[in-house]
PDB file of C-alpha atoms in Angstrom:
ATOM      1  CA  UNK L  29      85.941 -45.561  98.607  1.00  0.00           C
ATOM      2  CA  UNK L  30      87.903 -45.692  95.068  1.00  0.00           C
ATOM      3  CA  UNK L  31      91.676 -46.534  95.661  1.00  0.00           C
ATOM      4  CA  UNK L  32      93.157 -43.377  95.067  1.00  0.00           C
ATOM      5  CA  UNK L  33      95.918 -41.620  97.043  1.00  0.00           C
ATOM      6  CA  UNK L  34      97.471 -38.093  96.158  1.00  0.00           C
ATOM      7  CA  UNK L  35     101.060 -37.571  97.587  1.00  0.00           C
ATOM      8  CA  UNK L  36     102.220 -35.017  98.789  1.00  0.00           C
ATOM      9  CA  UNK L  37      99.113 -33.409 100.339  1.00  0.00           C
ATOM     10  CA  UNK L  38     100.444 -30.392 100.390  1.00  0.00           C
ATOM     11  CA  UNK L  39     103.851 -28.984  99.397  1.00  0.00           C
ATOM     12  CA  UNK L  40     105.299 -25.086  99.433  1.00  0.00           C
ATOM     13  CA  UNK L  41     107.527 -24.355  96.778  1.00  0.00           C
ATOM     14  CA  UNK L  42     109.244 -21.519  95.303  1.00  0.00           C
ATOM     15  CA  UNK L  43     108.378 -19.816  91.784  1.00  0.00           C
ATOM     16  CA  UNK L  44     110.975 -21.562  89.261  1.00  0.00           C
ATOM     17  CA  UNK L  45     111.466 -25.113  91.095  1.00  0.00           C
ATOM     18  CA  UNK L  46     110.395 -27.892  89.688  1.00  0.00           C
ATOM     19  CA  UNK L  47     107.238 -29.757  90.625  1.00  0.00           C
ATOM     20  CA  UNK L  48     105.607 -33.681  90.609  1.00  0.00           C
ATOM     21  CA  UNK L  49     102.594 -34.734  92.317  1.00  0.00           C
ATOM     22  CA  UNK L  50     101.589 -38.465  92.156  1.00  0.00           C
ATOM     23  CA  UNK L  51      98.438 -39.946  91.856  1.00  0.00           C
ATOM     24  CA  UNK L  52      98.013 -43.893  92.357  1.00  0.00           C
ATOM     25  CA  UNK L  53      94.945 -46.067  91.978  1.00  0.00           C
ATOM     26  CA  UNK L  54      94.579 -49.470  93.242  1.00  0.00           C
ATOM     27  CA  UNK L  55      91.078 -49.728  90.734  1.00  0.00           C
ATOM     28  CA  UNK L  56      93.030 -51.040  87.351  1.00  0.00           C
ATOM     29  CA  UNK L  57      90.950 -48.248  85.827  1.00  0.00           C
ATOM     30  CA  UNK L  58      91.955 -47.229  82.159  1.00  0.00           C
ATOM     31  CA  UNK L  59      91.390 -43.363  82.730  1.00  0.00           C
ATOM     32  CA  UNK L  60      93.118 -40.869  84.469  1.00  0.00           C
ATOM     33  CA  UNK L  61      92.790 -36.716  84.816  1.00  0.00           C
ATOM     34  CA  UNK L  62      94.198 -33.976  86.524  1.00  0.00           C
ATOM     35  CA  UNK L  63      92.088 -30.977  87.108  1.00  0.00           C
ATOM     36  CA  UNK L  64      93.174 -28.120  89.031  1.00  0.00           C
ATOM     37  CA  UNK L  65      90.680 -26.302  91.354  1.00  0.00           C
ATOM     38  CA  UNK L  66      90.876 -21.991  92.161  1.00  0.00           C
ATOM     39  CA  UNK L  67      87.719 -20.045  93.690  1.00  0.00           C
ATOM     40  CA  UNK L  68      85.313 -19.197  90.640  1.00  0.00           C
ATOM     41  CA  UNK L  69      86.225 -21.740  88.571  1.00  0.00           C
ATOM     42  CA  UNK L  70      85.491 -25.134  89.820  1.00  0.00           C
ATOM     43  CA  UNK L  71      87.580 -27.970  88.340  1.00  0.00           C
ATOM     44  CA  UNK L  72      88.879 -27.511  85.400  1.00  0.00           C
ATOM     45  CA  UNK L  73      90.816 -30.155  83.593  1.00  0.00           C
ATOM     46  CA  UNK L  74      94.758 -30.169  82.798  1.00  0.00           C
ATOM     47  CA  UNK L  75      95.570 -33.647  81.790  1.00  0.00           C
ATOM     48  CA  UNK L  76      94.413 -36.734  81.095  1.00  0.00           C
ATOM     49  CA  UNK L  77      95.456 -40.524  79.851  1.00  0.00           C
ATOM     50  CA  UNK L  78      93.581 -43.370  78.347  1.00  0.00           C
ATOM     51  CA  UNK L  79      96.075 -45.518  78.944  1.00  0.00           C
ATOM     52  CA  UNK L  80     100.038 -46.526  79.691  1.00  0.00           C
ATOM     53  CA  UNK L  81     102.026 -44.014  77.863  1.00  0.00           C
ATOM     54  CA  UNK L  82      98.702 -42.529  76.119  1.00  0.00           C
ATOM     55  CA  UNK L  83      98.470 -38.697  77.434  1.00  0.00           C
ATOM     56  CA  UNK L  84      97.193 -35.699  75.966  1.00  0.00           C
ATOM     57  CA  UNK L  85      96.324 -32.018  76.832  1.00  0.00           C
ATOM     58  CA  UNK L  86      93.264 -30.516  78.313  1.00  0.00           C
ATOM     59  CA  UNK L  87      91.787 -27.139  78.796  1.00  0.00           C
ATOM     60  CA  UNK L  88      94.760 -25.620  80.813  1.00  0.00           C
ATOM     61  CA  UNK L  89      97.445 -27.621  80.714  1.00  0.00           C
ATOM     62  CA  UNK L  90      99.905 -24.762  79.701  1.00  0.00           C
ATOM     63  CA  UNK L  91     103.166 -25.003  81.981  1.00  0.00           C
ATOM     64  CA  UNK L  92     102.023 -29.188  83.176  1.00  0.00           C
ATOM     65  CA  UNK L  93     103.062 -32.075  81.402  1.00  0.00           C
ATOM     66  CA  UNK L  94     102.271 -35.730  82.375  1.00  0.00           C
ATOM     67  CA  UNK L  95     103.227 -38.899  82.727  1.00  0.00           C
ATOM     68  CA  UNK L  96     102.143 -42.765  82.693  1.00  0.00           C
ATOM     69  CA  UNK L  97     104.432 -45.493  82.913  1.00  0.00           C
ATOM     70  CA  UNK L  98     102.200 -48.270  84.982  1.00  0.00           C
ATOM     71  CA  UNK L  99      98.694 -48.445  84.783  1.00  0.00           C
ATOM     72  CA  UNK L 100      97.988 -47.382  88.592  1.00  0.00           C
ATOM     73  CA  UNK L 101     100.108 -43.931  88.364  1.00  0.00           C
ATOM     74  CA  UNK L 102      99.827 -40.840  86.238  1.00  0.00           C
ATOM     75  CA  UNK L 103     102.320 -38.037  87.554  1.00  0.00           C
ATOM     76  CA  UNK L 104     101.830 -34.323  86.916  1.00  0.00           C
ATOM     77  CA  UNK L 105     105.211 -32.180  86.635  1.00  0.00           C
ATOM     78  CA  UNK L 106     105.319 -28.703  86.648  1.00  0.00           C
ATOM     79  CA  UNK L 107     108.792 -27.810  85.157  1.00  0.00           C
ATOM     80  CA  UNK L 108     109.131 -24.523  86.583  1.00  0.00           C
ATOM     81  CA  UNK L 109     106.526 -23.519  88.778  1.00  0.00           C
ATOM     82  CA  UNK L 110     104.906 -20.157  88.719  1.00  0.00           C
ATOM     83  CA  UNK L 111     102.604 -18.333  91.176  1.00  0.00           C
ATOM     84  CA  UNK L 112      99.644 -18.919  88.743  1.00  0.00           C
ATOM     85  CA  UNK L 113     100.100 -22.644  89.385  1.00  0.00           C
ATOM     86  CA  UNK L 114      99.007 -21.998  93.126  1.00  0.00           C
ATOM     87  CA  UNK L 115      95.990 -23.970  93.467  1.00  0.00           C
ATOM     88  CA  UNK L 116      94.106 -27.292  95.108  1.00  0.00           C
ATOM     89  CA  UNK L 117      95.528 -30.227  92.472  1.00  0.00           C
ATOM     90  CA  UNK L 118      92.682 -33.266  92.551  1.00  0.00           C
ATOM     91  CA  UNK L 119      93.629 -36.703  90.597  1.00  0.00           C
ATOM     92  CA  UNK L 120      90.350 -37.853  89.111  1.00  0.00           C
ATOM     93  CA  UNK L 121      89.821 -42.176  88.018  1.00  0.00           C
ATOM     94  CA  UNK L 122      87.265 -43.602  85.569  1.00  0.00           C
ATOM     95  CA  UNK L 123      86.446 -47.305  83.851  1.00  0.00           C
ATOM     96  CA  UNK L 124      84.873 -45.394  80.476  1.00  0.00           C
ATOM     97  CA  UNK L 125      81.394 -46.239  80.819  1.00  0.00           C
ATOM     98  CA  UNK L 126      79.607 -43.112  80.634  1.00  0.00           C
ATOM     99  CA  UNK L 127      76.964 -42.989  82.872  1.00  0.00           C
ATOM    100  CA  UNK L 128      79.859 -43.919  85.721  1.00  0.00           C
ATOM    101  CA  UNK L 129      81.212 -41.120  87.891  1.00  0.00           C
ATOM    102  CA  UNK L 130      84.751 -39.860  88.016  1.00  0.00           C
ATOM    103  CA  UNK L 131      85.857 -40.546  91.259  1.00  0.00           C
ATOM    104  CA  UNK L 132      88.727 -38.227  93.460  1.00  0.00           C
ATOM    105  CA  UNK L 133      91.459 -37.969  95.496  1.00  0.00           C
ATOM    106  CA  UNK L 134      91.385 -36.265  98.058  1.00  0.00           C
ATOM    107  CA  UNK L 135      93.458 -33.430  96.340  1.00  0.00           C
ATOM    108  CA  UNK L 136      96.984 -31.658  97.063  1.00  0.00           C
ATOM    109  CA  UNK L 137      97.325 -28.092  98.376  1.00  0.00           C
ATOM    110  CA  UNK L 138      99.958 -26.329  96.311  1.00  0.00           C
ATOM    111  CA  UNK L 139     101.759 -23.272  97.051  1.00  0.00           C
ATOM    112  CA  UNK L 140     104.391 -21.629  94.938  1.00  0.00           C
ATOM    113  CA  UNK L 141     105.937 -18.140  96.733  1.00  0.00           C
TER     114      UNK L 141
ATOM    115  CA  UNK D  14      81.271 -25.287  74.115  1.00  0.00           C
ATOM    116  CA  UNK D  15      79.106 -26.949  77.015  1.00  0.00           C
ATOM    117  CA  UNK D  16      78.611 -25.003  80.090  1.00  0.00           C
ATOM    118  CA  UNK D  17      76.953 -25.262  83.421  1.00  0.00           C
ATOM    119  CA  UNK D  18      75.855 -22.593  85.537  1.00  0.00           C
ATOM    120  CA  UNK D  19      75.265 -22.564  89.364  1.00  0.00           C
ATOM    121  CA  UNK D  20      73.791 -19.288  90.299  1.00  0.00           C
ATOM    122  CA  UNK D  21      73.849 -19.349  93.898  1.00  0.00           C
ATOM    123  CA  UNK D  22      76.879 -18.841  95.880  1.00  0.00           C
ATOM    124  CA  UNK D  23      75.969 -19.728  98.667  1.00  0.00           C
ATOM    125  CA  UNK D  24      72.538 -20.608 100.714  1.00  0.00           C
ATOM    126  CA  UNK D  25      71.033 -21.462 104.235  1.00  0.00           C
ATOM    127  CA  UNK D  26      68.388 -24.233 105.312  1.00  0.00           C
ATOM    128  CA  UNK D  27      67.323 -25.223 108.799  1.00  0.00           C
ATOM    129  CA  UNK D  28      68.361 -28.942 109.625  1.00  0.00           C
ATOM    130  CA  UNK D  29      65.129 -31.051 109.046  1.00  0.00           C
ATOM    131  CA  UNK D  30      64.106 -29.016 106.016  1.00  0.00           C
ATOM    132  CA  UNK D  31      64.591 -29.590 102.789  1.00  0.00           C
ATOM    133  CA  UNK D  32      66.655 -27.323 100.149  1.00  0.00           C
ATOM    134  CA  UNK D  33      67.192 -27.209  96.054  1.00  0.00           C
ATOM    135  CA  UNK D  34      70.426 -26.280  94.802  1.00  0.00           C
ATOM    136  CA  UNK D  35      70.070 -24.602  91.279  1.00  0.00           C
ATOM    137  CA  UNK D  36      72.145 -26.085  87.908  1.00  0.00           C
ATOM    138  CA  UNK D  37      71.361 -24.761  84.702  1.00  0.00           C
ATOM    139  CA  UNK D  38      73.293 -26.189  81.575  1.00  0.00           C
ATOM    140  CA  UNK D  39      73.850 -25.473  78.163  1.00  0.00           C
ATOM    141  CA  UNK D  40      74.586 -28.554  74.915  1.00  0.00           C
ATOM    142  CA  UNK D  41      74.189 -28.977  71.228  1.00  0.00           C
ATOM    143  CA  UNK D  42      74.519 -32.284  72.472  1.00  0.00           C
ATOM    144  CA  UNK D  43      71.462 -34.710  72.340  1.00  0.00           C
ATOM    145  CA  UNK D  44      73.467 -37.534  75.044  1.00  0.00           C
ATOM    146  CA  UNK D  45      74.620 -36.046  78.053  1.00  0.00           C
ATOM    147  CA  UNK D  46      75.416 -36.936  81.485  1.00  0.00           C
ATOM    148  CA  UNK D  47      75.014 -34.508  84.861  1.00  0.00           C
ATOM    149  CA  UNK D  48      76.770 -35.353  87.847  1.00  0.00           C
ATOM    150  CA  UNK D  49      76.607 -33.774  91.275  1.00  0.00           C
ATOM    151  CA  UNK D  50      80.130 -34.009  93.691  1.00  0.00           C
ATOM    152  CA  UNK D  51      79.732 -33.218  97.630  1.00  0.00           C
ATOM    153  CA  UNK D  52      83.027 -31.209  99.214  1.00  0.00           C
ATOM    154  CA  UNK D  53      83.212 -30.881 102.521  1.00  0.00           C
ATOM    155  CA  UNK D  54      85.202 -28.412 104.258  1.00  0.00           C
ATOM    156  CA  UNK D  55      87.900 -30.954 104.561  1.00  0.00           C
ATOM    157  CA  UNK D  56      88.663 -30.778 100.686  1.00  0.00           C
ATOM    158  CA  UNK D  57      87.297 -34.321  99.323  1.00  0.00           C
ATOM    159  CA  UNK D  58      85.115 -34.639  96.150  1.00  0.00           C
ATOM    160  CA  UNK D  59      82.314 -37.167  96.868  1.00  0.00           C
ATOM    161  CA  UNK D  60      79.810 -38.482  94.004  1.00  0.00           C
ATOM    162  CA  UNK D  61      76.661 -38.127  94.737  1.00  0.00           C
ATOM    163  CA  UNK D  62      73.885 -38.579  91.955  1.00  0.00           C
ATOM    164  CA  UNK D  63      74.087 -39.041  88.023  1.00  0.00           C
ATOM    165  CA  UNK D  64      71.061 -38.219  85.688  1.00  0.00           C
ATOM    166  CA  UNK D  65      71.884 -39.286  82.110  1.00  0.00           C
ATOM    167  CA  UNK D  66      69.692 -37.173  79.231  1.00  0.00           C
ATOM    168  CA  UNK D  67      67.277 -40.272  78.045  1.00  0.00           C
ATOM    169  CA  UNK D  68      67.058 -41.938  81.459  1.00  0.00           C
ATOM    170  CA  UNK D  69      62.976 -42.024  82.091  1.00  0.00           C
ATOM    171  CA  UNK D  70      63.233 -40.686  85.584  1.00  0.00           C
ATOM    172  CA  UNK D  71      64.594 -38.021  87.828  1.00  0.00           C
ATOM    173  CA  UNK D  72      67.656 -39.916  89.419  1.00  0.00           C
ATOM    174  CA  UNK D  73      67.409 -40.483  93.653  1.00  0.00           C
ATOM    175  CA  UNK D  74      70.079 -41.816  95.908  1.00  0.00           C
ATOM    176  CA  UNK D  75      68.874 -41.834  99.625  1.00  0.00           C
ATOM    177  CA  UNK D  76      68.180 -37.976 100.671  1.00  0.00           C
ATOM    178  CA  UNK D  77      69.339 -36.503  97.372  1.00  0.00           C
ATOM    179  CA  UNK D  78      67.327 -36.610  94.154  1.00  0.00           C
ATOM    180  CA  UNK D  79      67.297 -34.568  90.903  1.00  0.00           C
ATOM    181  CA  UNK D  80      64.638 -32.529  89.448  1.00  0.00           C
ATOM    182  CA  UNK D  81      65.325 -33.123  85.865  1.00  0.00           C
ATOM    183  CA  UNK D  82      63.311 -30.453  83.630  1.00  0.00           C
ATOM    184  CA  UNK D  83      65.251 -31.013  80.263  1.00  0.00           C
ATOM    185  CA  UNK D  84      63.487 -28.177  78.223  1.00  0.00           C
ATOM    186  CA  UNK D  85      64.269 -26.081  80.409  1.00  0.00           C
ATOM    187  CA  UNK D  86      67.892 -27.559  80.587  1.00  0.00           C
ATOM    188  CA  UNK D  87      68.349 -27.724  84.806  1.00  0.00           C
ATOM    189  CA  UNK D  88      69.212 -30.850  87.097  1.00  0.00           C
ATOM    190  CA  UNK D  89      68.664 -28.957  90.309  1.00  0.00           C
ATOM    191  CA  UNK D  90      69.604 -31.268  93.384  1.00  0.00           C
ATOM    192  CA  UNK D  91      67.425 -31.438  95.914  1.00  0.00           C
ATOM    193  CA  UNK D  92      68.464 -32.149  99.562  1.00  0.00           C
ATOM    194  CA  UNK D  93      65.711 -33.643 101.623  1.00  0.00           C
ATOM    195  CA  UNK D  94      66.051 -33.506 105.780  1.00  0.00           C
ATOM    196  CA  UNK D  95      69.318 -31.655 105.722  1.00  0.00           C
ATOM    197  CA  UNK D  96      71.598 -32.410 108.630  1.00  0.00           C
ATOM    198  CA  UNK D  97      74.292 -30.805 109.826  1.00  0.00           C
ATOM    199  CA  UNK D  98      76.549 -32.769 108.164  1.00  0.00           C
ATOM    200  CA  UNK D  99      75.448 -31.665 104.752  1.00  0.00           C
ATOM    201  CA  UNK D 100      77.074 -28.021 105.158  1.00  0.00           C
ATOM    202  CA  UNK D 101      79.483 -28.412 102.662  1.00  0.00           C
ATOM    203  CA  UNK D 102      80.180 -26.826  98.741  1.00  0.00           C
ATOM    204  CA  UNK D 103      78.285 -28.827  96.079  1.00  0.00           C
ATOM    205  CA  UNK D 104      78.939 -29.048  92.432  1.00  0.00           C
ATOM    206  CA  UNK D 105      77.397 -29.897  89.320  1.00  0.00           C
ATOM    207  CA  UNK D 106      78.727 -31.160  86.674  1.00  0.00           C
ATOM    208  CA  UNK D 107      78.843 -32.587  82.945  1.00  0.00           C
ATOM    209  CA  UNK D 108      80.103 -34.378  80.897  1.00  0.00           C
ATOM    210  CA  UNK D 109      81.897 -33.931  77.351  1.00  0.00           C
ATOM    211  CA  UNK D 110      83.224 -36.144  75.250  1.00  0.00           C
ATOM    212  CA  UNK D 111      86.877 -35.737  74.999  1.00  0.00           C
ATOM    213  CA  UNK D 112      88.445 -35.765  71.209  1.00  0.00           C
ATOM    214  CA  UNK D 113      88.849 -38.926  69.444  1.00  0.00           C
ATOM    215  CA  UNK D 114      86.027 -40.439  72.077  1.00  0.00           C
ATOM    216  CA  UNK D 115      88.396 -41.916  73.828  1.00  0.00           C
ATOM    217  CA  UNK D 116      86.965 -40.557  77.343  1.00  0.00           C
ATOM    218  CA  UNK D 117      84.801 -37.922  78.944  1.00  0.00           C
ATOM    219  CA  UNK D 118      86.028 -35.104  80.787  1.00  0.00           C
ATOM    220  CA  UNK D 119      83.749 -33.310  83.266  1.00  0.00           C
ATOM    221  CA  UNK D 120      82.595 -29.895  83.328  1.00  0.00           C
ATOM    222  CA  UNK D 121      81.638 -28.135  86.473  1.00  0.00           C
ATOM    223  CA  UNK D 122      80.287 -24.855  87.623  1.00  0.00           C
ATOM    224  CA  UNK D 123      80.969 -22.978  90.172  1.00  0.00           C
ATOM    225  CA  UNK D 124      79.693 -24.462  93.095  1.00  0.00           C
ATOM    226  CA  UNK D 125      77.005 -23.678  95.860  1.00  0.00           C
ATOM    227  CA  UNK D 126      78.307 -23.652  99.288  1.00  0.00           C
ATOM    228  CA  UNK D 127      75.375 -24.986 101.679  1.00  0.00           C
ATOM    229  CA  UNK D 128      75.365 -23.990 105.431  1.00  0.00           C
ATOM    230  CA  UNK D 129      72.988 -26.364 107.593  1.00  0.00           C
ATOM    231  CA  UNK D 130      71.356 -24.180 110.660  1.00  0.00           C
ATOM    232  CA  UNK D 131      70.854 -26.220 113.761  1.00  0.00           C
TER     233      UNK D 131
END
């Protein structure tokens, strides 16, 4: 399995707080996402860096910003949660190659009331 | 913009039998990539098969393999000898390149959730 870990699992917050989920990888891969998961959609991608202190946006990353200071982390921060940002949060790792598979975390469970 | 489409919400097989989960998709793109990802009820995404757009050959791994019709534009996954521990949601994906090339981002539909019948 791909060194990945997702902290917390799951966290309950309230609607204005602020928000950071973690991802690590113990891989030394270059590439890093965050995609969001909610019923009907499937992943869809909020994030992503190709490399220490290279970030940029992708197709929903309206109220997320992100974060890599070290190759093995990539931190998601939601400045002021809303209840739109309820939803299953998976960190994804790839080396590049294209024909190579993204692999997952095993996700965090986000609530905001 | 790329697209896939999984048209069946959910499905049923018998354990023993085999089952085909649908994935249509839609490029401009002549190199593409589609990927299939296993999640169990327990909330992990697990790789399963990859079927680039020039490889010769319908990708197999084990009890999974992928009937690749390209003009028709579907990588449908076929499960052989389901078990029980196959009931889980499965997703198809693909990939697009991600401005300035610098990576790929996947795109995935909407998922087929599989239920295994003892």
């Amino acid at each position: 399995d791909a060194g990945i870990t997702q902290s917390p699992r799951h966290k309950v917050t309230e609607t204005g707080t602020p928000v950071t989920l973690r991802c690590h990888q113990t891989e030394n891969h270059r590439y890093m996402y965050w995609y969001r998961q909610d019923p009907g959609h499937g992943l869809r991608l909020i994030h992503y860096s190709y490399g220490v202190k290279d970030t940029d946006k992708g197709e929903v990353s309206d109220g997320y910003s992100v974060s890599r200071s070290k190759t093995e982390d990539f931190l998601l921060t939601l400045e002021s949660a809303t209840s739109s940002q309820t939803s299953v949060y998976f960190c994804a790792i790839s080396d590049g190659v294209s024909n190579q598979p993204q692999h997952f975390g095993d996700g965090t469970r986000l609530s905001i009331l | 913009a790329q697209k896939i489409t999984q048209t069946q919400p959910g499905m049923f097989v018998q354990e023993k039998e085999a089952v085909t989960l649908d994935c249509t998709y839609d490029t401009s793109d002549p190199s593409y990539g589609l990927f299939w990802y296993k999640q169990p009820s327990s909330g992990e995404m697990i790789f399963l098969i990859y079927q680039g757009s020039y490889d010769q050959q319908n990708a197999t791994e084990g009890r999974y393999s992928l009937n690749f019709q390209k003009a028709r534009k579907s990588a449908n996954l076929v499960i052989s000898a389901s078990q029980l521990g196959d009931s889980a949601m499965y997703f198809c994906a693909m990939r697009e390149l991600l401005k300035g090339g610098a990576t790929n981002k996947l795109i995935f539909g909407t998922g087929t959730l599989l239920a295994v019948q003892p």
